[in-house]
């Protein structure tokens, strides 16, 4: 049975300097209508460590943490067919208007991809050269999904790049 999924709206402010792009929210995130809503996903733990604060309990406070940190968040894929939550099950993907969002953020310095699937989808649809043409730094970070069994400290050491960009913008 085909299960068409539709993503979530972006979280951003006009002063965002970092954009994090995921692939497509998993089942629990879509059910809750919250980014990284699956409790074992390490995204919010990593972002709170970057922001040097505790992980907020309420989703609205997690969104505020992104706003206050000048971090924008969205997904490359706007809709797709997928059984379950695994990126490897994504088919018939349709992109979000990521380039339009990038162009709306005049202070944007860097784009970070939460996992290789997010980058591959972006590159196939838009081409990474587009980021270089706009003089944006970009990095593929290890996925925060529990399906990625890399040790947390190793993931965080890669994700710390975001902190350097945020500090350079101060």
Coordinates of C-alpha atoms in Angstrom, one line a residue:
X1 CA 0.0 0.0 0.0
X2 CA 1.4 3.4 -1.0
X3 CA 1.7 5.9 1.9
X4 CA 2.0 9.5 0.6
X5 CA 3.7 11.7 3.2
X6 CA 3.7 15.5 3.4
X7 CA 6.4 17.3 5.3
X8 CA 6.2 20.1 7.8
X9 CA 6.5 23.9 7.4
X10 CA 10.0 25.4 7.9
X11 CA 11.1 27.0 11.2
X12 CA 13.1 30.1 10.5
X13 CA 13.6 33.8 11.3
X14 CA 14.7 36.6 9.0
X15 CA 18.1 36.6 10.8
X16 CA 18.8 32.9 10.5
X17 CA 22.5 32.3 9.6
X18 CA 22.4 28.5 9.6
X19 CA 20.0 26.3 7.7
X20 CA 19.7 22.6 8.7
X21 CA 18.0 20.5 6.0
X22 CA 16.7 17.0 6.8
X23 CA 15.2 14.6 4.3
X24 CA 11.6 13.9 5.4
X25 CA 10.1 13.6 8.9
X26 CA 9.6 10.1 10.2
X27 CA 6.2 8.6 11.2
X28 CA 6.3 9.9 14.8
X29 CA 7.3 13.4 13.8
X30 CA 4.5 13.5 11.3
X31 CA 2.0 12.2 13.8
X32 CA 3.0 14.8 16.3
X33 CA 3.6 17.5 13.6
X34 CA 7.0 18.2 15.3
X35 CA 10.4 18.0 13.8
X36 CA 12.5 15.2 15.3
X37 CA 9.6 14.0 17.4
X38 CA 10.9 10.4 17.8
X39 CA 12.4 10.3 21.3
X40 CA 15.5 8.4 20.3
X41 CA 16.4 10.9 17.6
X42 CA 19.4 12.9 18.8
X43 CA 18.7 16.2 17.0
X44 CA 17.4 18.2 19.9
X45 CA 20.1 16.9 22.2
X46 CA 22.8 18.0 19.8
X47 CA 21.2 21.4 19.1
X48 CA 20.8 22.1 22.9
X49 CA 24.4 21.1 23.4
X50 CA 25.4 23.5 20.6
X51 CA 23.3 26.2 22.2
X52 CA 24.7 25.3 25.7
X53 CA 21.3 24.8 27.2
X54 CA 19.1 22.0 28.5
X55 CA 16.8 20.2 26.0
X56 CA 13.4 22.0 26.3
X57 CA 10.5 19.8 27.2
X58 CA 7.8 21.6 25.1
X59 CA 8.1 21.7 21.3
X60 CA 7.3 25.4 21.2
X61 CA 10.4 25.9 23.4
X62 CA 12.5 23.8 21.0
X63 CA 11.3 26.1 18.2
X64 CA 12.3 29.1 20.3
X65 CA 15.8 27.6 20.9
X66 CA 16.2 27.5 17.1
X67 CA 14.9 31.1 16.6
X68 CA 17.1 32.4 19.4
X69 CA 20.1 30.6 18.0
X70 CA 19.6 32.0 14.4
X71 CA 19.0 28.4 13.1
X72 CA 16.5 27.6 10.4
X73 CA 15.2 24.1 9.9
X74 CA 13.4 22.4 7.0
X75 CA 13.5 19.3 4.9
X76 CA 14.6 18.9 1.3
X77 CA 11.6 16.6 0.5
X78 CA 8.2 18.1 0.6
X79 CA 6.3 14.9 -0.1
X80 CA 7.0 11.3 -1.0
X81 CA 5.8 7.8 -0.8
X82 CA 7.2 5.9 2.1
X83 CA 6.3 2.9 4.3
X84 CA 7.6 3.5 7.8
X85 CA 10.3 6.1 8.7
X86 CA 13.5 4.9 7.0
X87 CA 15.0 7.2 4.4
X88 CA 15.9 4.1 2.3
X89 CA 12.1 3.5 1.8
X90 CA 11.5 7.0 0.3
X91 CA 10.2 6.9 -3.3
X92 CA 8.6 9.4 -5.7
X93 CA 10.0 12.4 -3.8
X94 CA 8.9 15.9 -4.6
X95 CA 11.1 18.7 -3.2
X96 CA 10.3 21.7 -1.0
X97 CA 11.0 25.2 -2.3
X98 CA 14.4 25.1 -0.6
X99 CA 16.0 27.6 -3.0
X100 CA 13.3 30.1 -2.4
X101 CA 13.8 29.8 1.3
X102 CA 17.6 30.2 1.0
X103 CA 17.0 33.3 -1.1
X104 CA 14.8 34.7 1.7
X105 CA 17.5 34.6 4.3
X106 CA 19.9 37.4 3.5
X107 CA 22.3 36.6 6.4
X108 CA 22.6 32.9 5.7
X109 CA 26.2 31.7 5.9
X110 CA 25.9 27.9 5.8
X111 CA 23.7 24.9 5.0
X112 CA 24.0 21.7 6.9
X113 CA 22.5 18.4 5.8
X114 CA 21.2 16.1 8.5
X115 CA 22.4 12.9 6.8
X116 CA 23.5 11.8 3.3
X117 CA 19.9 11.3 2.1
X118 CA 19.1 15.0 2.6
X119 CA 22.2 15.9 0.7
X120 CA 21.6 13.4 -2.1
X121 CA 18.0 14.6 -2.6
X122 CA 19.2 18.3 -2.6
X123 CA 22.0 17.6 -5.0
X124 CA 19.8 15.6 -7.4
X125 CA 17.1 18.3 -7.4
X126 CA 19.1 21.5 -7.2
X127 CA 22.8 20.7 -7.4
X128 CA 25.3 21.5 -4.6
X129 CA 26.9 24.0 -7.0
X130 CA 24.0 26.3 -6.3
X131 CA 25.2 26.7 -2.7
X132 CA 28.7 27.5 -3.9
X133 CA 27.4 30.0 -6.4
X134 CA 25.7 31.8 -3.5
X135 CA 29.0 31.5 -1.5
X136 CA 27.4 29.4 1.2
X137 CA 29.4 27.0 3.2
X138 CA 27.8 23.5 3.3
X139 CA 28.4 20.3 5.1
X140 CA 26.9 16.8 5.2
X141 CA 26.6 15.8 8.9
X142 CA 25.9 12.4 10.3
X143 CA 22.2 11.7 10.6
X144 CA 20.8 12.2 14.1
X145 CA 18.4 9.2 13.4
X146 CA 18.7 6.2 15.7
X147 CA 19.2 4.2 12.5
X148 CA 22.6 5.8 12.4
X149 CA 24.5 3.8 15.0
X150 CA 27.6 6.1 15.1
X151 CA 28.5 7.0 18.7
X152 CA 26.9 10.2 20.0
X153 CA 30.2 11.9 20.7
X154 CA 31.4 11.2 17.2
X155 CA 28.2 12.7 15.8
X156 CA 28.4 15.7 18.0
X157 CA 32.0 16.4 17.0
X158 CA 30.8 16.8 13.4
X159 CA 27.7 18.8 14.3
X160 CA 29.9 21.2 16.3
X161 CA 30.7 22.9 13.0
X162 CA 27.4 24.7 13.4
X163 CA 28.6 26.3 16.6
X164 CA 31.7 27.7 14.8
X165 CA 29.4 29.3 12.1
X166 CA 27.1 30.8 14.7
X167 CA 30.1 32.2 16.7
X168 CA 31.5 33.7 13.5
X169 CA 28.2 35.5 12.9
X170 CA 28.3 37.3 16.3

